[in-house]
Amino acid sequence: MDINHVIEALRSTTVAEGQGQALDYLKKISPMIGFPQLLLRLLHDEQLDGVVRQAAVICFKNIVCQHWEVVDDEQKGWTLNEQDKVPVKQQIIPAIIHAAQPIRIHLCTAIQNIMRNDFPERWTGFRDEILPLLRSSEAETLLGALFILHRLCKIYKREKANAPFVELMGSALSLLQQRLETLINNQDQSACVLQKQILKIFYCLNQFTMNLQILPIDQCTKWFHLFLAIITREVPSECDALPEDERAKTVWWKCKKWALKIIQRVFERYGNEGNVDEPYNEFAAHYSTKLVLPVFNSLMTLDRSTQSRGVLDRFMNGRFVSEEATYFTLYYLSDAVSQDLVWRVLEPNFMLLVKNIILPLLQYSKKEEKMWSEDVEEFLRFKYAVYKDLHQPSSAASTFLQMLCKRLRTFEWVFAFIMDRLVEIKKLSATPNWRQTDGVLHMVAIICPLLFKLNERDKAAKILGVPVDKLLEIHVIPRTTHEDRFVRLRACYVLHCASEAPFENSILERAIRDLFRNVLNLIKMTRVEDLLAVVDTLVEKFDEDVIPIAHDVQTFDAMVIGQNRDSVGVMGVLTTLDTNLGLFAKHPNIVKRVEPVIRSCISTIFDTYCESYFEKALSLTHSLVMVHVSPEMWTVFDQIYKGFSDEGTAFFSDCVPVLYAFLTNDTDNFLAVSERARHFMAMCEKTLNDDGENSCDERTKAHAVKMLEVFLLQCQGRANHFIPDILRLVFNHLQKESTNENKLGDLKTQLLIAIVAALYCDFQMCSNLFGQMQLEAEIGTFEWVVRALYANRKSFGGVHARKMVIWLLCRILADGNLPVLFEKQPEKFMEWLLTLFGIL
């Protein structure tokens, strides 16, 4: 292992040319003892350029993460030798402490994997190595130790902590608390980086469980006072001098963010008395008596002794507050407001929060306005992204408002404020404040669920003065045509939120035709599945109004087809027709009423031989026939047969669903006219016997045989006179292809099942017919069928096919005469039958 070759290989991994050979070389030498130690030396060698050192640390990280522990994965293939593991564990902590940030990140990932596998059993000295580093007065050493400790907490944040971990973290937290106390008044950037890392360790340790052995209740109280000091302290003037979009990224606001995140998480999971798991009841009681008010005051009010301000106080006075800080503050208050003690303090001033915090946060922002102006699609993706609400202040404000309004008296005050604002906005139309209009409408959307509950209890009219639907008609619906796009969007959003309200239909009836047409157009353009539910609701609520619209649309479509049969637009029209029928599938009465117009379109396609639209015509026919087969639809059946005769067997695959629907949904009328069955048989026979140069494929032929089987089973006892023709057709095809067993595949399986279906319909007739046939000189036809079924027994994959074979085998048992194949080994017959039962 030449060190120079290793260095050149590492350098080559960063460029396209020669990268493959370099990676192969490194992969080859990776299992060699001493290679991980060499990489550690190289990544610290300042004589080497940064590219080589970065490649070395990535290679080291990959080896440690993939090969530290024995695994069953054959691709990884080998495990690091103990001769490498011991020195790596000795060297990696100092390496992290002295490494630059880009290299330290990878080393931390490596040590996390080592700790996951070796701590505490195989790394017993880890505690004695890390604790002295936490006492160090060197900032670089302390920061490296904090990074390592954070990675250890990540391992145990969801796992049950073992005794060595509890002992280590108990000692570590005491040291960290002392260190944070000494750093709290130091706002140098380097000191705040240490503070931020300590906060991240505390959060990670307590994110999912709080171990009261590690963190006793009295010690937790001291920690919280430190968090509150960080939250309320002023940021340095150099931070306020930065542009607003850069301030949140500074270490000072990140410290505030992590302190608030801890307070919110701890209260949510462990401090909210009456809403925590049993092990945390004692802590929750302590929190309610000792911490809940100090935290509330620190978030809300002016601390007179230090002249430092709470987060919301800063916000109300127009000073900068980061989005994350606002989010976690309001999220905390959303949980805390359910506590009576908090509510008693908040109640006198809660409307100040509604006016000066909640309403501004619910308005559209300058960022959203700019985004919409520059790129509408990007704005919509941002606005309706799954994770849009993550750490968004508007989301927290919405939740806080909902929690406030759960108290009836509070709801009345909030609603009165909303109504006053709406009236005021209307009066000031000459000098409009569209942002405020958007915010007030947003508040209406948020309280809609509460309005419905009050409406159910007949309290809404007393509080609101008018029914919910009248309220929306007066204040919301007119704003759906507002000149400001954000107000229009918000008004539509309010209507969406109010969709469960008990509206009087008269509100929509005036515009139902235009609404329905526009929804259909939206479905055609966007393919948004949620709109299908809208159409379904419209059809259910306004069926008498929708029918004329559907008729108008179909008539227009028919005119288009008649005027320009080759138009690309006709295909779109037919697609819309098909979509509409799919939407009406749950409403048979509507389908029956629009059928004449759609049937006219279908007939036009076949009569004028517009073969480009045959597939769509068949789809429309299927949609109609699946709901109802009217006498007039049998004319379409005849047109389909004519189309098949003209188009040939390639047309058969498209016809199969329609033929099946006619046969199974109206069997009586199918058999009432003998020509229909003959046409059906002719289509299947022609397809199965198609052996020309451009013949149809085996799958299409299998479809034809399947249709013959369905015909026999569906018309059992009423179409038995077709059995001889069907058997003759099936056996001829089996004999014709007997020389090429592999070619048949699924087709042979289907042919055999069709024979079983014929036996099922009339066993005696089939037995007599078998006596007149001779497939092979040595054995009878029935014996040949059984042998073919047995030879292909593994090919019957479907449940129906297995049931058909089971029926035949049981019939053979009932007759008491085993086929010759099983006379000497009857156990094989029973094994076959039991296997079929077992895999049903």
Short mmCIF file of N, CA and C in Angstrom, two decimals, residues 377-468:
data_model
loop_
_atom_site.label_atom_id
_atom_site.label_comp_id
_atom_site.label_asym_id
_atom_site.label_seq_id
_atom_site.Cartn_x
_atom_site.Cartn_y
_atom_site.Cartn_z
N GLU A 377 -46.85 29.33 -10.58
CA GLU A 377 -46.74 27.90 -10.25
C GLU A 377 -45.90 27.70 -8.99
N GLU A 378 -44.81 28.44 -8.87
CA GLU A 378 -43.97 28.33 -7.69
C GLU A 378 -44.74 28.78 -6.44
N PHE A 379 -45.54 29.84 -6.59
CA PHE A 379 -46.35 30.31 -5.47
C PHE A 379 -47.34 29.23 -5.02
N LEU A 380 -48.00 28.59 -5.97
CA LEU A 380 -48.98 27.55 -5.63
C LEU A 380 -48.30 26.36 -4.97
N ARG A 381 -47.10 26.00 -5.48
CA ARG A 381 -46.37 24.89 -4.86
C ARG A 381 -46.01 25.23 -3.42
N PHE A 382 -45.58 26.48 -3.20
CA PHE A 382 -45.23 26.91 -1.84
C PHE A 382 -46.46 26.95 -0.95
N LYS A 383 -47.55 27.49 -1.48
CA LYS A 383 -48.75 27.73 -0.68
C LYS A 383 -49.41 26.42 -0.26
N TYR A 384 -49.35 25.42 -1.13
CA TYR A 384 -50.06 24.18 -0.85
C TYR A 384 -49.14 22.98 -0.70
N ALA A 385 -47.86 23.25 -0.42
CA ALA A 385 -46.92 22.17 -0.17
C ALA A 385 -47.28 21.45 1.11
N VAL A 386 -46.94 20.16 1.16
CA VAL A 386 -47.27 19.35 2.33
C VAL A 386 -46.65 19.91 3.59
N TYR A 387 -45.40 20.40 3.48
CA TYR A 387 -44.67 20.87 4.66
C TYR A 387 -44.66 22.41 4.77
N LYS A 388 -45.59 23.05 4.06
CA LYS A 388 -45.59 24.52 4.08
C LYS A 388 -45.74 25.07 5.49
N ASP A 389 -46.58 24.42 6.31
CA ASP A 389 -46.89 24.93 7.64
C ASP A 389 -45.79 24.66 8.66
N LEU A 390 -44.76 23.92 8.26
CA LEU A 390 -43.70 23.59 9.20
C LEU A 390 -42.95 24.85 9.61
N HIS A 391 -43.08 25.20 10.89
CA HIS A 391 -42.39 26.36 11.48
C HIS A 391 -42.83 27.69 10.86
N GLN A 392 -44.04 27.72 10.28
CA GLN A 392 -44.57 28.97 9.74
C GLN A 392 -45.35 29.70 10.83
N PRO A 393 -45.04 30.97 11.11
CA PRO A 393 -45.78 31.71 12.14
C PRO A 393 -47.28 31.75 11.89
N SER A 394 -47.70 31.83 10.63
CA SER A 394 -49.13 31.88 10.33
C SER A 394 -49.83 30.60 10.77
N SER A 395 -49.14 29.47 10.65
CA SER A 395 -49.71 28.21 11.11
C SER A 395 -49.89 28.21 12.63
N ALA A 396 -48.87 28.67 13.34
CA ALA A 396 -48.96 28.74 14.80
C ALA A 396 -50.04 29.74 15.24
N ALA A 397 -50.14 30.87 14.52
CA ALA A 397 -51.17 31.86 14.84
C ALA A 397 -52.57 31.27 14.64
N SER A 398 -52.73 30.48 13.60
CA SER A 398 -54.01 29.83 13.34
C SER A 398 -54.37 28.86 14.47
N THR A 399 -53.40 28.06 14.89
CA THR A 399 -53.64 27.12 15.99
C THR A 399 -53.96 27.85 17.29
N PHE A 400 -53.24 28.93 17.56
CA PHE A 400 -53.47 29.71 18.77
C PHE A 400 -54.89 30.30 18.77
N LEU A 401 -55.31 30.82 17.62
CA LEU A 401 -56.66 31.39 17.52
C LEU A 401 -57.72 30.32 17.76
N GLN A 402 -57.51 29.14 17.19
CA GLN A 402 -58.47 28.05 17.41
C GLN A 402 -58.57 27.70 18.89
N MET A 403 -57.43 27.63 19.57
CA MET A 403 -57.44 27.29 21.00
C MET A 403 -58.13 28.39 21.81
N LEU A 404 -57.91 29.64 21.47
CA LEU A 404 -58.57 30.74 22.18
C LEU A 404 -60.09 30.66 22.02
N CYS A 405 -60.53 30.35 20.80
CA CYS A 405 -61.96 30.37 20.51
C CYS A 405 -62.70 29.15 21.05
N LYS A 406 -62.00 28.21 21.64
CA LYS A 406 -62.70 27.08 22.25
C LYS A 406 -63.53 27.51 23.45
N ARG A 407 -63.15 28.62 24.04
CA ARG A 407 -63.96 29.19 25.12
C ARG A 407 -65.05 30.06 24.48
N LEU A 408 -66.29 29.79 24.80
CA LEU A 408 -67.41 30.44 24.13
C LEU A 408 -67.36 31.96 24.26
N ARG A 409 -67.06 32.44 25.44
CA ARG A 409 -67.01 33.89 25.64
C ARG A 409 -65.92 34.52 24.78
N THR A 410 -64.78 33.85 24.73
CA THR A 410 -63.68 34.35 23.90
C THR A 410 -64.08 34.36 22.43
N PHE A 411 -64.76 33.31 22.01
CA PHE A 411 -65.22 33.22 20.62
C PHE A 411 -66.11 34.41 20.27
N GLU A 412 -67.01 34.77 21.18
CA GLU A 412 -67.89 35.90 20.94
C GLU A 412 -67.08 37.19 20.72
N TRP A 413 -66.06 37.41 21.55
CA TRP A 413 -65.24 38.61 21.41
C TRP A 413 -64.49 38.62 20.09
N VAL A 414 -63.91 37.45 19.74
CA VAL A 414 -63.15 37.35 18.48
C VAL A 414 -64.07 37.59 17.29
N PHE A 415 -65.27 36.99 17.36
CA PHE A 415 -66.20 37.15 16.23
C PHE A 415 -66.64 38.60 16.09
N ALA A 416 -66.88 39.25 17.23
CA ALA A 416 -67.25 40.67 17.18
C ALA A 416 -66.14 41.50 16.57
N PHE A 417 -64.89 41.17 16.92
CA PHE A 417 -63.75 41.88 16.34
C PHE A 417 -63.70 41.67 14.82
N ILE A 418 -63.94 40.44 14.37
CA ILE A 418 -63.92 40.14 12.93
C ILE A 418 -64.99 40.95 12.21
N MET A 419 -66.20 40.96 12.76
CA MET A 419 -67.29 41.68 12.11
C MET A 419 -67.01 43.19 12.07
N ASP A 420 -66.48 43.73 13.17
CA ASP A 420 -66.13 45.15 13.18
C ASP A 420 -65.11 45.49 12.10
N ARG A 421 -64.12 44.60 11.95
CA ARG A 421 -63.09 44.84 10.95
C ARG A 421 -63.69 44.78 9.53
N LEU A 422 -64.57 43.81 9.29
CA LEU A 422 -65.18 43.70 7.96
C LEU A 422 -66.01 44.94 7.62
N VAL A 423 -66.76 45.40 8.60
CA VAL A 423 -67.56 46.61 8.38
C VAL A 423 -66.66 47.82 8.16
N GLU A 424 -65.61 47.92 8.97
CA GLU A 424 -64.68 49.04 8.85
C GLU A 424 -63.99 49.04 7.49
N ILE A 425 -63.59 47.85 7.03
CA ILE A 425 -62.93 47.74 5.73
C ILE A 425 -63.87 48.20 4.62
N LYS A 426 -65.14 47.84 4.76
CA LYS A 426 -66.13 48.24 3.74
C LYS A 426 -66.28 49.75 3.70
N LYS A 427 -66.25 50.40 4.88
CA LYS A 427 -66.39 51.86 4.94
C LYS A 427 -65.18 52.57 4.35
N LEU A 428 -64.01 51.94 4.51
CA LEU A 428 -62.77 52.57 4.05
C LEU A 428 -62.38 52.09 2.66
N SER A 429 -63.37 51.81 1.82
CA SER A 429 -63.08 51.27 0.49
C SER A 429 -62.26 52.23 -0.36
N ALA A 430 -62.32 53.53 -0.02
CA ALA A 430 -61.54 54.51 -0.80
C ALA A 430 -60.05 54.36 -0.55
N THR A 431 -59.69 53.95 0.67
CA THR A 431 -58.28 53.70 1.01
C THR A 431 -58.14 52.27 1.51
N PRO A 432 -58.20 51.33 0.59
CA PRO A 432 -58.29 49.92 1.00
C PRO A 432 -57.00 49.39 1.62
N ASN A 433 -57.17 48.48 2.59
CA ASN A 433 -56.05 47.74 3.16
C ASN A 433 -56.31 46.27 2.86
N TRP A 434 -55.83 45.84 1.69
CA TRP A 434 -56.17 44.50 1.23
C TRP A 434 -55.49 43.42 2.07
N ARG A 435 -54.33 43.73 2.60
CA ARG A 435 -53.68 42.74 3.47
C ARG A 435 -54.56 42.46 4.69
N GLN A 436 -55.11 43.53 5.27
CA GLN A 436 -55.96 43.33 6.44
C GLN A 436 -57.23 42.57 6.06
N THR A 437 -57.77 42.85 4.88
CA THR A 437 -58.94 42.10 4.40
C THR A 437 -58.61 40.62 4.31
N ASP A 438 -57.47 40.31 3.75
CA ASP A 438 -57.02 38.92 3.64
C ASP A 438 -56.90 38.28 5.03
N GLY A 439 -56.31 39.00 5.97
CA GLY A 439 -56.13 38.47 7.32
C GLY A 439 -57.45 38.21 8.02
N VAL A 440 -58.41 39.14 7.88
CA VAL A 440 -59.72 38.96 8.53
C VAL A 440 -60.45 37.76 7.92
N LEU A 441 -60.41 37.64 6.60
CA LEU A 441 -61.04 36.48 5.95
C LEU A 441 -60.36 35.18 6.40
N HIS A 442 -59.05 35.24 6.57
CA HIS A 442 -58.33 34.07 7.08
C HIS A 442 -58.84 33.68 8.47
N MET A 443 -59.11 34.66 9.30
CA MET A 443 -59.66 34.40 10.63
C MET A 443 -61.04 33.73 10.53
N VAL A 444 -61.85 34.18 9.57
CA VAL A 444 -63.16 33.56 9.35
C VAL A 444 -62.99 32.08 8.99
N ALA A 445 -62.04 31.80 8.09
CA ALA A 445 -61.79 30.41 7.69
C ALA A 445 -61.39 29.55 8.88
N ILE A 446 -60.59 30.10 9.78
CA ILE A 446 -60.09 29.35 10.93
C ILE A 446 -61.21 29.01 11.91
N ILE A 447 -62.14 29.95 12.10
CA ILE A 447 -63.19 29.70 13.09
C ILE A 447 -64.40 28.98 12.49
N CYS A 448 -64.37 28.67 11.18
CA CYS A 448 -65.51 28.00 10.54
C CYS A 448 -65.92 26.71 11.26
N PRO A 449 -64.99 25.81 11.59
CA PRO A 449 -65.42 24.58 12.29
C PRO A 449 -66.16 24.87 13.58
N LEU A 450 -65.75 25.91 14.30
CA LEU A 450 -66.44 26.27 15.54
C LEU A 450 -67.83 26.83 15.24
N LEU A 451 -67.95 27.56 14.14
CA LEU A 451 -69.26 28.06 13.73
C LEU A 451 -70.24 26.93 13.48
N PHE A 452 -69.75 25.86 12.85
CA PHE A 452 -70.63 24.73 12.54
C PHE A 452 -71.12 24.06 13.82
N LYS A 453 -70.21 23.92 14.78
CA LYS A 453 -70.61 23.30 16.04
C LYS A 453 -71.67 24.13 16.75
N LEU A 454 -71.50 25.45 16.73
CA LEU A 454 -72.49 26.32 17.34
C LEU A 454 -73.81 26.26 16.57
N ASN A 455 -73.70 26.14 15.26
CA ASN A 455 -74.90 26.06 14.43
C ASN A 455 -75.70 24.81 14.76
N GLU A 456 -74.97 23.69 15.01
CA GLU A 456 -75.64 22.45 15.37
C GLU A 456 -76.38 22.58 16.70
N ARG A 457 -75.86 23.42 17.58
CA ARG A 457 -76.50 23.60 18.89
C ARG A 457 -77.48 24.77 18.90
N ASP A 458 -77.75 25.34 17.72
CA ASP A 458 -78.67 26.49 17.59
C ASP A 458 -78.18 27.71 18.36
N LYS A 459 -76.88 27.80 18.58
CA LYS A 459 -76.34 28.97 19.27
C LYS A 459 -75.78 30.00 18.30
N ALA A 460 -75.55 29.56 17.06
CA ALA A 460 -74.89 30.45 16.10
C ALA A 460 -75.70 31.72 15.85
N ALA A 461 -77.01 31.57 15.66
CA ALA A 461 -77.84 32.73 15.35
C ALA A 461 -77.81 33.75 16.49
N LYS A 462 -77.76 33.24 17.75
CA LYS A 462 -77.73 34.15 18.89
C LYS A 462 -76.42 34.94 18.93
N ILE A 463 -75.31 34.27 18.62
CA ILE A 463 -74.01 34.93 18.69
C ILE A 463 -73.75 35.77 17.45
N LEU A 464 -74.08 35.20 16.28
CA LEU A 464 -73.74 35.86 15.03
C LEU A 464 -74.79 36.88 14.60
N GLY A 465 -76.01 36.64 15.02
CA GLY A 465 -77.10 37.52 14.58
C GLY A 465 -77.71 37.08 13.27
N VAL A 466 -76.99 36.27 12.48
CA VAL A 466 -77.50 35.76 11.20
C VAL A 466 -77.03 34.31 11.05
N PRO A 467 -77.73 33.49 10.25
CA PRO A 467 -77.23 32.14 9.98
C PRO A 467 -75.88 32.16 9.28
N VAL A 468 -75.17 31.05 9.36
CA VAL A 468 -73.82 30.99 8.78
C VAL A 468 -73.84 31.25 7.29
#
